[in-house]
Each structure stands twice: as structure tokens, then as C-alpha cells.
Amino acid sequence: MFKGKTILVTGATSGIGYKVCLDLLDAGAKIFAVGRNQDQLAALQKLQPENVQTLAFDLTQFTKYSETFASVPGLDGVVCSAGIADSNPLRFFSLEKYQRTVDINQTAPIALVAELARNRKLNAGASIVLLASIMGTKIGRNGGAAYAGTKAALTGFAKVMALELANKSIRVNCVSPGMVNTELADNQSEVSTEARQVDMQRYPLEKRYAEAAEVSSAIRFLLSNQSSFMTGENLVVDGGYCAQ
Amino acid sequence: MTIENFVEKFAFAIEVETVSLTADTEFKALPNWDSLNALSVIAMADADYGVALSGEDVHSSTTINDVWKIVSARKQ
Ligand SMILES: NC(=O)c1ccc[n+]([C@@H]2O[C@H](COP(=O)([O-])OP(=O)(O)OC[C@H]3O[C@@H](n4cnc5c(N)ncnc54)[C@H](OP(=O)(O)O)[C@@H]3O)[C@@H](O)[C@H]2O)c1
């Protein structure tokens, strides 16, 4: 389905982004994988050396974007999966933590898309997928104001980018998962095992969190021609959580 | 770095009067205890002591002193 297509994936070294890379390679795509973890990038490249290009880069280094992305080939798809989730309750609000979250979750995706668009790196008919979340777009959660704000911002970005890029038939959509079994969820050390079990019970479908594969398939749908008339939208993948 | 000081900060974190708490208070039995309080205590340990507490640490503690023992051990 993705033969001859080249897709750039951020957050390629872990969780959802990593799974997207594996699935796209299986489907015949070439990938341009971005992350900081060099070992993971090397492992990805080893899988299919001829189809994987890697870039070790901290996406918060905004002043280095133009030199860094100059070598990117023409792209048929972009997946912005890099992101962090830091607990930052109002009573102990840390501006530094907030800024870190905004930089990587919110500023990096728009700076990247702008850079690629400006330099004509996005082929006609390309599809861009931004990883938002049900947090901020549908629900709130204690301690998550910064994270929620960045994710809601992405759905706004997608609408405007969809309009600005429509003349080249470039589509822009968000995917909003509920909790997904990845390192990001595991690293939420403020959540005890018991609290996590209770939280899973709130997911109507099978009382569990999503697997990365279940989010990756929604992303592949939006990257593919199967969604050729969808743009500016937000696709929720949450096992029915927000239906309640 | 005293337990008295910690109890004071704990009270601020969970928004109750300091006088209503002691080191032996079983905090999860307090009427206002909820998941936000747990996040708040974790954020307080980070902001005021530079100590990373986990949800598991709070969950496994019974009294404020239990939490203090973890914080003061990690502070050293
Ligand atoms: N897991 C969930 O429950 C969940 C739910 C809803 C939405 N999401 C969203 O889905 C996306 C992927 O999450 P995930 O669960 O796959 O997370 P993850 O396993 O923790 O992976 C996060 C990725 O972001 C990259 N990253 C973080 N900071 C970076 C930086 N400064 N520069 C470059 N790359 C950076 C990491 O790369 P390096 O480690 O190599 O730097 C890693 O590849 C995120 O945007 C997240 O908000 C996740």
C-alpha cells in the first residue's frame, strides 16, 4: 500500500512512532526516522538498511531546523509522534516543565511542518498526521494542564494547516488516543499500579489500554489514500472512553 | 529538613490546615484525600526537596511519617 512512498516519522525510537515505522516498512514504505536515541535509530536502520534513513536530533533545537531538515527527501507523509507527558499540578506549577512540554509537544510539530512546507519537501497528495490525545481535546485529567493544552493546540493546527496546504492536495489530521501501552504510559511514575488498574477499568472495550498497533493502524489509514477526502479532522482511538 | 516542616508542606499540598495533621496521620483515610492530593504530594517532594516520589511510594505509605522516611532517605 505504501510502495514508493517516503514518510518522515518523529518519535520513531519508541512507542507509537516506533510501531508506525515497523508497520510502514512492512507495507513497503521508505521511512525517515527522527529521534534522539541513537541505539534505537541504528536498530531501526538495521531492519531494512535500504529503506530507512535516520536522523538523531533534539526537536526542541528550533534554530537548527533549516540546516537539519535540508537533507530530507520529498515526502509523501509525516507523522509527528514525538511527545512527553509531565505531571504539573497547579499548586506546584513549574513554568520550566510547562515550557518543556510546549516545546516538544506543540512547537516542534508546527515548526517541522512549516519548515517542510516552506522548502517544498511535501509532495502533492502528501498526508500529515499529528499525535494529539483525548486529553485536552475531549477530557481533562489532574496535573495535565500543560499536556492537555498542547494536544488541543494540535487539533487547531491541523484545521489551519489543512486549509493552507489544501491547494497541493496535502491533508493534515490528528489521531487522539486514550491511554496506550508504551513507555510514555509506563513512565507516568506518579500513577501507582493500583491506580492504573482502576483507570483501565474505565475503558469500555475490554477494560484495557490500547496497544501501539491499534493506534498505528489508524495513523496508516490517515496516511493512505483510503482517507483521501479527510482533512482537518481528529480521529479518536480510545476504546469508547469518551463515549461515556 | 524536619518532620514538622514536612507535615506543614504536606498540609499545603493537600489543602488542609497544618494543625489538623501530625506525623502519624493516616493521610489516605482523610475525608478530602483523592488522586489529585497524591499528585500534589509528589509535586511537593519534587519542588521543595528535589526528590522524585512515585505513585507507588504514596500508595504503599500509611502515615505522613512513612512518606517522610522515603523523602528524607532519598534527599541524602
Ligand atoms: N502512550 C499514551 O498513552 C498516549 C496517549 C495519547 C497520546 N499519546 C501521544 O502519542 C505520541 C507518542 O507517544 P508514545 O506513547 O509513543 O511515547 P514514548 O514511547 O514515550 O515515545 C516518545 C518519543 O518522543 C521522542 N522525543 C521526546 N522528546 C524528544 C525531543 N526533545 N526530541 C526528539 N524526540 C523526542 C522520543 O525519542 P527519544 O527518546 O529518542 O528522544 C520517543 O521516540 C506522543 O505525542 C503522546 O503525547 C500517547
mmCIF file of C-alpha atoms and ligand atoms in Angstrom:
data_model
loop_
_atom_site.group_PDB
_atom_site.id
_atom_site.type_symbol
_atom_site.label_atom_id
_atom_site.label_comp_id
_atom_site.label_asym_id
_atom_site.label_seq_id
_atom_site.Cartn_x
_atom_site.Cartn_y
_atom_site.Cartn_z
ATOM 1 C CA MET A 1 0.000 0.000 0.000
ATOM 2 C CA PHE A 2 2.941 2.376 0.654
ATOM 3 C CA LYS A 3 5.305 1.154 -2.073
ATOM 4 C CA GLY A 4 7.365 4.040 -3.425
ATOM 5 C CA LYS A 5 6.246 6.370 -0.622
ATOM 6 C CA THR A 6 8.609 8.119 1.765
ATOM 7 C CA ILE A 7 7.339 9.012 5.213
ATOM 8 C CA LEU A 8 9.039 11.008 7.962
ATOM 9 C CA VAL A 9 8.252 9.841 11.491
ATOM 10 C CA THR A 10 9.235 11.743 14.665
ATOM 11 C CA GLY A 11 9.267 9.836 17.931
ATOM 12 C CA ALA A 12 10.468 6.918 15.808
ATOM 13 C CA THR A 13 12.564 5.451 18.608
ATOM 14 C CA SER A 14 9.769 4.438 20.965
ATOM 15 C CA GLY A 15 6.133 3.510 21.451
ATOM 16 C CA ILE A 16 3.634 4.576 18.806
ATOM 17 C CA GLY A 17 6.174 6.162 16.461
ATOM 18 C CA TYR A 18 8.352 3.050 16.538
ATOM 19 C CA LYS A 19 5.404 0.796 15.778
ATOM 20 C CA VAL A 20 4.366 3.107 12.912
ATOM 21 C CA CYS A 21 7.868 2.732 11.440
ATOM 22 C CA LEU A 22 7.728 -1.071 11.634
ATOM 23 C CA ASP A 23 4.268 -1.210 10.071
ATOM 24 C CA LEU A 24 5.138 1.236 7.288
ATOM 25 C CA LEU A 25 8.251 -0.747 6.421
ATOM 26 C CA ASP A 26 6.123 -3.906 6.297
ATOM 27 C CA ALA A 27 3.780 -2.092 3.918
ATOM 28 C CA GLY A 28 6.629 -1.201 1.538
ATOM 29 C CA ALA A 29 7.368 2.415 2.532
ATOM 30 C CA LYS A 30 10.706 4.114 2.925
ATOM 31 C CA ILE A 31 10.991 5.902 6.242
ATOM 32 C CA PHE A 32 12.906 8.882 7.534
ATOM 33 C CA ALA A 33 13.105 8.204 11.264
ATOM 34 C CA VAL A 34 13.724 11.048 13.735
ATOM 35 C CA GLY A 35 14.579 10.596 17.438
ATOM 36 C CA ARG A 36 17.372 11.196 19.933
ATOM 37 C CA ASN A 37 18.153 7.633 20.968
ATOM 38 C CA GLN A 38 20.941 6.650 18.587
ATOM 39 C CA ASP A 39 20.886 2.949 19.504
ATOM 40 C CA GLN A 40 17.208 2.693 18.673
ATOM 41 C CA LEU A 41 17.726 4.562 15.408
ATOM 42 C CA ALA A 42 20.554 2.199 14.491
ATOM 43 C CA ALA A 43 18.374 -0.812 15.326
ATOM 44 C CA LEU A 44 15.624 0.554 13.072
ATOM 45 C CA GLN A 45 18.029 1.070 10.219
ATOM 46 C CA LYS A 46 19.388 -2.450 10.562
ATOM 47 C CA LEU A 47 15.919 -3.823 9.824
ATOM 48 C CA GLN A 48 15.879 -2.555 6.224
ATOM 49 C CA PRO A 49 19.019 -0.501 5.556
ATOM 50 C CA GLU A 50 17.934 0.437 2.035
ATOM 51 C CA ASN A 51 14.545 1.747 3.210
ATOM 52 C CA VAL A 52 15.440 3.533 6.441
ATOM 53 C CA GLN A 53 17.151 6.889 6.822
ATOM 54 C CA THR A 54 17.683 8.117 10.358
ATOM 55 C CA LEU A 55 18.219 11.489 11.950
ATOM 56 C CA ALA A 56 19.364 11.867 15.563
ATOM 57 C CA PHE A 57 18.010 15.238 16.541
ATOM 58 C CA ASP A 58 16.527 17.003 19.551
ATOM 59 C CA LEU A 59 13.353 18.516 18.102
ATOM 60 C CA THR A 60 13.456 21.399 20.581
ATOM 61 C CA GLN A 61 16.520 22.856 18.836
ATOM 62 C CA PHE A 62 14.397 25.146 16.732
ATOM 63 C CA THR A 63 17.228 27.319 15.445
ATOM 64 C CA LYS A 64 18.785 24.259 13.787
ATOM 65 C CA TYR A 65 15.706 23.214 11.814
ATOM 66 C CA SER A 66 16.623 24.696 8.457
ATOM 67 C CA GLU A 67 20.108 23.155 8.287
ATOM 68 C CA THR A 68 18.931 19.865 9.799
ATOM 69 C CA PHE A 69 15.978 19.210 7.524
ATOM 70 C CA ALA A 70 17.632 20.464 4.325
ATOM 71 C CA SER A 71 18.677 16.881 3.502
ATOM 72 C CA VAL A 72 15.172 15.449 3.825
ATOM 73 C CA PRO A 73 13.892 13.944 0.554
ATOM 74 C CA GLY A 74 10.461 14.758 -0.931
ATOM 75 C CA LEU A 75 7.891 13.327 1.466
ATOM 76 C CA ASP A 76 4.542 11.624 0.936
ATOM 77 C CA GLY A 77 3.751 11.556 4.623
ATOM 78 C CA VAL A 78 4.751 12.976 8.011
ATOM 79 C CA VAL A 79 3.878 11.519 11.409
ATOM 80 C CA CYS A 80 4.583 13.761 14.415
ATOM 81 C CA SER A 81 4.667 11.329 17.315
ATOM 82 C CA ALA A 82 7.454 12.779 19.498
ATOM 83 C CA GLY A 83 5.983 13.931 22.794
ATOM 84 C CA ILE A 84 6.283 13.938 26.566
ATOM 85 C CA ALA A 85 3.775 13.864 29.421
ATOM 86 C CA ASP A 86 4.835 15.549 32.661
ATOM 87 C CA SER A 87 2.616 15.872 35.722
ATOM 88 C CA ASN A 88 2.414 19.570 36.664
ATOM 89 C CA PRO A 89 -0.446 20.280 39.089
ATOM 90 C CA LEU A 90 -1.418 23.943 39.516
ATOM 91 C CA ARG A 91 -0.494 24.075 43.219
ATOM 92 C CA PHE A 92 3.156 23.378 42.352
ATOM 93 C CA PHE A 93 3.084 24.731 38.814
ATOM 94 C CA SER A 94 6.531 24.719 37.206
ATOM 95 C CA LEU A 95 6.955 27.110 34.295
ATOM 96 C CA GLU A 96 10.066 25.211 33.245
ATOM 97 C CA LYS A 97 8.199 21.899 32.986
ATOM 98 C CA TYR A 98 5.365 23.632 31.171
ATOM 99 C CA GLN A 99 7.738 25.179 28.632
ATOM 100 C CA ARG A 100 9.458 21.830 28.029
ATOM 101 C CA THR A 101 6.107 20.217 27.303
ATOM 102 C CA VAL A 102 5.029 23.021 24.968
ATOM 103 C CA ASP A 103 8.345 22.958 23.113
ATOM 104 C CA ILE A 104 8.291 19.302 22.189
ATOM 105 C CA ASN A 105 4.548 18.575 22.008
ATOM 106 C CA GLN A 106 3.277 21.758 20.397
ATOM 107 C CA THR A 107 6.007 23.962 18.909
ATOM 108 C CA ALA A 108 8.034 21.152 17.323
ATOM 109 C CA PRO A 109 5.202 19.787 15.126
ATOM 110 C CA ILE A 110 4.243 23.196 13.714
ATOM 111 C CA ALA A 111 7.875 24.249 13.270
ATOM 112 C CA LEU A 112 8.592 20.989 11.436
ATOM 113 C CA VAL A 113 5.574 21.166 9.124
ATOM 114 C CA ALA A 114 6.321 24.833 8.383
ATOM 115 C CA GLU A 115 9.950 24.015 7.609
ATOM 116 C CA LEU A 116 8.992 21.161 5.286
ATOM 117 C CA ALA A 117 6.265 23.165 3.546
ATOM 118 C CA ARG A 118 8.470 26.216 3.067
ATOM 119 C CA ASN A 119 11.188 24.130 1.452
ATOM 120 C CA ARG A 120 8.774 22.207 -0.783
ATOM 121 C CA LYS A 121 9.598 18.908 0.887
ATOM 122 C CA LEU A 122 5.945 17.842 0.936
ATOM 123 C CA ASN A 123 4.903 16.098 -2.283
ATOM 124 C CA ALA A 124 1.475 16.816 -3.771
ATOM 125 C CA GLY A 125 -1.032 14.467 -2.151
ATOM 126 C CA ALA A 126 1.067 14.055 1.000
ATOM 127 C CA SER A 127 -0.626 13.304 4.319
ATOM 128 C CA ILE A 128 0.408 14.683 7.719
ATOM 129 C CA VAL A 129 -0.663 13.056 10.974
ATOM 130 C CA LEU A 130 -0.214 14.767 14.348
ATOM 131 C CA LEU A 131 -0.424 12.703 17.545
ATOM 132 C CA ALA A 132 -2.866 14.524 19.792
ATOM 133 C CA SER A 133 -4.730 12.807 22.649
ATOM 134 C CA ILE A 134 -8.177 12.609 24.189
ATOM 135 C CA MET A 135 -6.517 14.684 26.949
ATOM 136 C CA GLY A 136 -7.226 18.286 26.132
ATOM 137 C CA THR A 137 -9.327 17.563 23.066
ATOM 138 C CA LYS A 138 -12.049 15.609 24.903
ATOM 139 C CA ILE A 139 -11.229 15.265 28.593
ATOM 140 C CA GLY A 140 -9.058 16.706 31.355
ATOM 141 C CA ARG A 141 -7.007 14.950 33.970
ATOM 142 C CA ASN A 142 -5.438 16.182 37.213
ATOM 143 C CA GLY A 143 -1.937 17.570 36.781
ATOM 144 C CA GLY A 144 -2.147 17.546 32.995
ATOM 145 C CA ALA A 145 -2.965 21.144 32.044
ATOM 146 C CA ALA A 146 0.227 21.696 30.041
ATOM 147 C CA TYR A 147 -0.074 18.390 28.219
ATOM 148 C CA ALA A 148 -3.785 18.898 27.560
ATOM 149 C CA GLY A 149 -3.183 22.392 26.195
ATOM 150 C CA THR A 150 -0.546 21.179 23.754
ATOM 151 C CA LYS A 151 -2.758 18.390 22.473
ATOM 152 C CA ALA A 152 -5.757 20.659 21.988
ATOM 153 C CA ALA A 153 -3.466 23.049 20.117
ATOM 154 C CA LEU A 154 -2.563 20.308 17.644
ATOM 155 C CA THR A 155 -6.196 19.846 16.639
ATOM 156 C CA GLY A 156 -6.353 23.589 15.960
ATOM 157 C CA PHE A 157 -3.126 23.427 13.974
ATOM 158 C CA ALA A 158 -4.495 20.552 11.877
ATOM 159 C CA LYS A 159 -7.538 22.596 10.850
ATOM 160 C CA VAL A 160 -5.484 25.589 9.738
ATOM 161 C CA MET A 161 -2.699 23.543 8.123
ATOM 162 C CA ALA A 162 -5.387 21.582 6.249
ATOM 163 C CA LEU A 163 -6.630 24.849 4.743
ATOM 164 C CA GLU A 164 -3.216 26.276 3.956
ATOM 165 C CA LEU A 165 -1.968 23.080 2.294
ATOM 166 C CA ALA A 166 -5.186 22.004 0.540
ATOM 167 C CA ASN A 167 -4.173 23.625 -2.738
ATOM 168 C CA LYS A 168 -1.445 20.992 -3.067
ATOM 169 C CA SER A 169 -3.860 18.237 -2.015
ATOM 170 C CA ILE A 170 -1.884 17.827 1.186
ATOM 171 C CA ARG A 171 -4.041 16.566 4.031
ATOM 172 C CA VAL A 172 -3.493 17.161 7.755
ATOM 173 C CA ASN A 173 -5.255 15.222 10.508
ATOM 174 C CA CYS A 174 -4.838 14.313 14.166
ATOM 175 C CA VAL A 175 -5.116 10.975 15.893
ATOM 176 C CA SER A 176 -6.251 11.160 19.518
ATOM 177 C CA PRO A 177 -5.615 8.014 21.522
ATOM 178 C CA GLY A 178 -6.734 7.287 25.047
ATOM 179 C CA MET A 179 -4.036 5.602 27.126
ATOM 180 C CA VAL A 180 -1.711 3.380 25.098
ATOM 181 C CA ASN A 181 0.687 0.737 26.459
ATOM 182 C CA THR A 182 4.001 2.452 25.685
ATOM 183 C CA GLU A 183 6.941 3.813 27.602
ATOM 184 C CA LEU A 184 5.147 7.137 27.920
ATOM 185 C CA ALA A 185 2.360 5.455 29.891
ATOM 186 C CA ASP A 186 4.850 3.313 31.856
ATOM 187 C CA ASN A 187 6.904 6.383 32.740
ATOM 188 C CA GLN A 188 3.975 8.068 34.462
ATOM 189 C CA SER A 189 5.514 7.160 37.775
ATOM 190 C CA GLU A 190 3.045 9.334 39.665
ATOM 191 C CA VAL A 191 0.383 6.745 38.843
ATOM 192 C CA SER A 192 0.547 3.695 41.116
ATOM 193 C CA THR A 193 -0.054 0.199 39.755
ATOM 194 C CA GLU A 194 -3.347 0.113 41.612
ATOM 195 C CA ALA A 195 -4.471 3.460 40.162
ATOM 196 C CA ARG A 196 -3.550 2.213 36.683
ATOM 197 C CA GLN A 197 -5.650 -0.925 37.134
ATOM 198 C CA VAL A 198 -8.595 1.219 38.244
ATOM 199 C CA ASP A 199 -8.086 3.515 35.244
ATOM 200 C CA MET A 200 -8.106 0.594 32.810
ATOM 201 C CA GLN A 201 -11.497 -0.429 34.136
ATOM 202 C CA ARG A 202 -12.848 2.852 32.746
ATOM 203 C CA TYR A 203 -12.206 1.724 29.152
ATOM 204 C CA PRO A 204 -15.447 0.164 27.885
ATOM 205 C CA LEU A 205 -13.712 -2.022 25.287
ATOM 206 C CA GLU A 206 -12.112 -4.884 27.191
ATOM 207 C CA LYS A 207 -11.138 -2.767 30.226
ATOM 208 C CA ARG A 208 -7.635 -2.160 28.935
ATOM 209 C CA TYR A 209 -5.358 0.406 27.339
ATOM 210 C CA ALA A 210 -4.722 0.376 23.592
ATOM 211 C CA GLU A 211 -1.733 -1.358 22.071
ATOM 212 C CA ALA A 212 0.547 0.760 19.878
ATOM 213 C CA ALA A 213 -0.526 -1.361 16.887
ATOM 214 C CA GLU A 214 -4.121 -0.189 17.302
ATOM 215 C CA VAL A 215 -3.051 3.449 17.059
ATOM 216 C CA SER A 216 -0.599 2.727 14.250
ATOM 217 C CA SER A 217 -3.389 1.290 12.103
ATOM 218 C CA ALA A 218 -5.428 4.498 12.481
ATOM 219 C CA ILE A 219 -2.335 6.517 11.526
ATOM 220 C CA ARG A 220 -1.756 4.339 8.455
ATOM 221 C CA PHE A 221 -5.373 4.863 7.434
ATOM 222 C CA LEU A 222 -4.888 8.646 7.552
ATOM 223 C CA LEU A 223 -1.570 8.394 5.688
ATOM 224 C CA SER A 224 -3.126 6.278 2.948
ATOM 225 C CA ASN A 225 -5.411 7.096 0.040
ATOM 226 C CA GLN A 226 -8.208 5.357 1.876
ATOM 227 C CA SER A 227 -8.762 8.640 3.698
ATOM 228 C CA SER A 228 -8.288 10.797 0.577
ATOM 229 C CA PHE A 229 -11.178 13.163 1.402
ATOM 230 C CA MET A 230 -10.425 13.578 5.127
ATOM 231 C CA THR A 231 -8.536 16.651 6.260
ATOM 232 C CA GLY A 232 -8.507 18.924 9.314
ATOM 233 C CA GLU A 233 -10.018 16.103 11.353
ATOM 234 C CA ASN A 234 -9.287 14.383 14.645
ATOM 235 C CA LEU A 235 -9.654 10.605 14.775
ATOM 236 C CA VAL A 236 -10.268 9.266 18.288
ATOM 237 C CA VAL A 237 -8.897 5.812 19.207
ATOM 238 C CA ASP A 238 -9.925 5.272 22.806
ATOM 239 C CA GLY A 239 -11.844 2.026 23.236
ATOM 240 C CA GLY A 240 -15.029 4.003 23.846
ATOM 241 C CA TYR A 241 -13.662 6.042 26.757
ATOM 242 C CA CYS A 242 -15.119 9.343 25.530
ATOM 243 C CA ALA A 243 -18.433 7.789 24.547
ATOM 244 C CA GLN A 244 -19.361 7.609 28.247
ATOM 245 C CA MET B 1 14.632 19.314 56.976
ATOM 246 C CA THR B 2 12.431 18.271 59.868
ATOM 247 C CA ILE B 3 9.304 16.145 60.015
ATOM 248 C CA GLU B 4 7.427 19.175 61.404
ATOM 249 C CA ASN B 5 8.377 21.112 58.317
ATOM 250 C CA PHE B 6 7.338 18.219 56.091
ATOM 251 C CA VAL B 7 3.923 17.968 57.774
ATOM 252 C CA GLU B 8 3.447 21.678 57.081
ATOM 253 C CA LYS B 9 4.307 21.251 53.416
ATOM 254 C CA PHE B 10 2.131 18.141 53.214
ATOM 255 C CA ALA B 11 -0.794 20.163 54.583
ATOM 256 C CA PHE B 12 -0.217 22.895 51.978
ATOM 257 C CA ALA B 13 -0.079 20.258 49.223
ATOM 258 C CA ILE B 14 -3.392 18.685 50.151
ATOM 259 C CA GLU B 15 -5.032 21.986 51.131
ATOM 260 C CA VAL B 16 -5.829 21.353 54.799
ATOM 261 C CA GLU B 17 -4.839 23.256 57.962
ATOM 262 C CA THR B 18 -1.451 22.188 59.333
ATOM 263 C CA VAL B 19 -2.956 21.769 62.813
ATOM 264 C CA SER B 20 -5.228 19.010 61.517
ATOM 265 C CA LEU B 21 -2.224 16.801 60.668
ATOM 266 C CA THR B 22 0.552 15.057 62.600
ATOM 267 C CA ALA B 23 3.350 12.759 61.514
ATOM 268 C CA ASP B 24 1.118 9.831 62.441
ATOM 269 C CA THR B 25 -1.899 10.932 60.421
ATOM 270 C CA GLU B 26 -3.109 8.150 58.109
ATOM 271 C CA PHE B 27 -3.489 10.503 55.191
ATOM 272 C CA LYS B 28 -5.378 8.233 52.796
ATOM 273 C CA ALA B 29 -8.165 7.972 55.388
ATOM 274 C CA LEU B 30 -8.685 11.761 55.360
ATOM 275 C CA PRO B 31 -12.105 12.745 54.019
ATOM 276 C CA ASN B 32 -10.653 15.001 51.316
ATOM 277 C CA TRP B 33 -7.961 12.552 50.142
ATOM 278 C CA ASP B 34 -8.093 11.918 46.380
ATOM 279 C CA SER B 35 -5.855 11.270 43.385
ATOM 280 C CA LEU B 36 -5.099 14.987 42.958
ATOM 281 C CA ASN B 37 -3.744 15.043 46.509
ATOM 282 C CA ALA B 38 -1.410 12.191 45.609
ATOM 283 C CA LEU B 39 -0.144 14.138 42.558
ATOM 284 C CA SER B 40 0.229 17.222 44.727
ATOM 285 C CA VAL B 41 2.332 15.423 47.353
ATOM 286 C CA ILE B 42 4.574 14.049 44.576
ATOM 287 C CA ALA B 43 4.936 17.548 43.078
ATOM 288 C CA MET B 44 5.688 18.987 46.550
ATOM 289 C CA ALA B 45 8.504 16.442 47.107
ATOM 290 C CA ASP B 46 9.950 17.433 43.736
ATOM 291 C CA ALA B 47 9.564 21.207 44.167
ATOM 292 C CA ASP B 48 10.554 21.518 47.839
ATOM 293 C CA TYR B 49 13.011 18.627 48.330
ATOM 294 C CA GLY B 50 14.190 17.784 44.802
ATOM 295 C CA VAL B 51 13.060 14.197 45.436
ATOM 296 C CA ALA B 52 11.247 12.029 42.894
ATOM 297 C CA LEU B 53 8.390 10.212 44.645
ATOM 298 C CA SER B 54 6.316 7.703 42.701
ATOM 299 C CA GLY B 55 2.619 6.933 42.905
ATOM 300 C CA GLU B 56 3.703 3.566 44.287
ATOM 301 C CA ASP B 57 5.596 5.291 47.150
ATOM 302 C CA VAL B 58 2.484 7.227 48.163
ATOM 303 C CA HIS B 59 0.270 4.195 47.717
ATOM 304 C CA SER B 60 2.465 1.986 49.907
ATOM 305 C CA SER B 61 2.722 4.577 52.715
ATOM 306 C CA THR B 62 0.183 4.752 55.517
ATOM 307 C CA THR B 63 1.218 7.734 57.622
ATOM 308 C CA ILE B 64 2.796 11.063 56.709
ATOM 309 C CA ASN B 65 5.882 9.851 58.531
ATOM 310 C CA ASP B 66 6.108 6.892 56.135
ATOM 311 C CA VAL B 67 6.281 9.331 53.211
ATOM 312 C CA TRP B 68 8.775 11.483 55.098
ATOM 313 C CA LYS B 69 11.044 8.462 55.619
ATOM 314 C CA ILE B 70 11.186 7.906 51.867
ATOM 315 C CA VAL B 71 11.737 11.607 51.105
ATOM 316 C CA SER B 72 14.452 12.098 53.727
ATOM 317 C CA ALA B 73 16.251 8.891 52.680
ATOM 318 C CA ARG B 74 16.290 9.975 49.031
ATOM 319 C CA LYS B 75 17.308 13.503 49.933
ATOM 320 C CA GLN B 76 20.626 12.226 51.364
HETATM 321 N N1 LIG C 1 1.051 6.464 25.316
HETATM 322 C C1 LIG C 1 -0.089 7.051 25.527
HETATM 323 O O1 LIG C 1 -0.842 6.669 26.431
HETATM 324 C C2 LIG C 1 -0.536 8.213 24.656
HETATM 325 C C3 LIG C 1 -1.873 8.612 24.726
HETATM 326 C C4 LIG C 1 -2.309 9.678 23.941
HETATM 327 C C5 LIG C 1 -1.402 10.353 23.119
HETATM 328 N N2 LIG C 1 -0.106 9.946 23.081
HETATM 329 C C6 LIG C 1 0.819 10.706 22.229
HETATM 330 O O2 LIG C 1 1.415 9.865 21.272
HETATM 331 C C7 LIG C 1 2.738 10.298 20.999
HETATM 332 C C8 LIG C 1 3.696 9.126 21.149
HETATM 333 O O3 LIG C 1 3.650 8.673 22.490
HETATM 334 P P1 LIG C 1 4.339 7.306 22.943
HETATM 335 O O4 LIG C 1 3.453 6.705 23.923
HETATM 336 O O5 LIG C 1 4.793 6.561 21.759
HETATM 337 O O6 LIG C 1 5.612 7.918 23.744
HETATM 338 P P2 LIG C 1 7.038 7.298 24.050
HETATM 339 O O7 LIG C 1 7.046 5.819 23.895
HETATM 340 O O8 LIG C 1 7.465 7.863 25.347
HETATM 341 O O9 LIG C 1 7.944 7.928 22.871
HETATM 342 C C9 LIG C 1 8.138 9.299 22.813
HETATM 343 C C10 LIG C 1 9.010 9.613 21.616
HETATM 344 O O10 LIG C 1 9.230 11.045 21.578
HETATM 345 C C11 LIG C 1 10.592 11.278 21.308
HETATM 346 N N3 LIG C 1 11.012 12.553 21.898
HETATM 347 C C12 LIG C 1 10.725 13.033 23.134
HETATM 348 N N4 LIG C 1 11.344 14.213 23.324
HETATM 349 C C13 LIG C 1 12.029 14.476 22.177
HETATM 350 C C14 LIG C 1 12.869 15.546 21.750
HETATM 351 N N5 LIG C 1 13.123 16.601 22.544
HETATM 352 N N6 LIG C 1 13.401 15.497 20.504
HETATM 353 C C15 LIG C 1 13.159 14.438 19.686
HETATM 354 N N7 LIG C 1 12.370 13.409 20.040
HETATM 355 C C16 LIG C 1 11.828 13.419 21.264
HETATM 356 C C17 LIG C 1 11.321 10.100 21.947
HETATM 357 O O11 LIG C 1 12.545 9.933 21.275
HETATM 358 P P3 LIG C 1 13.972 9.769 22.021
HETATM 359 O O12 LIG C 1 13.728 9.031 23.281
HETATM 360 O O13 LIG C 1 14.799 9.051 21.030
HETATM 361 O O14 LIG C 1 14.385 11.168 22.242
HETATM 362 C C18 LIG C 1 10.375 8.956 21.665
HETATM 363 O O15 LIG C 1 10.659 8.375 20.413
HETATM 364 C C19 LIG C 1 3.022 11.457 21.950
HETATM 365 O O16 LIG C 1 2.855 12.677 21.264
HETATM 366 C C20 LIG C 1 1.964 11.310 23.020
HETATM 367 O O17 LIG C 1 1.619 12.513 23.608
HETATM 368 C C21 LIG C 1 0.358 8.889 23.812
#
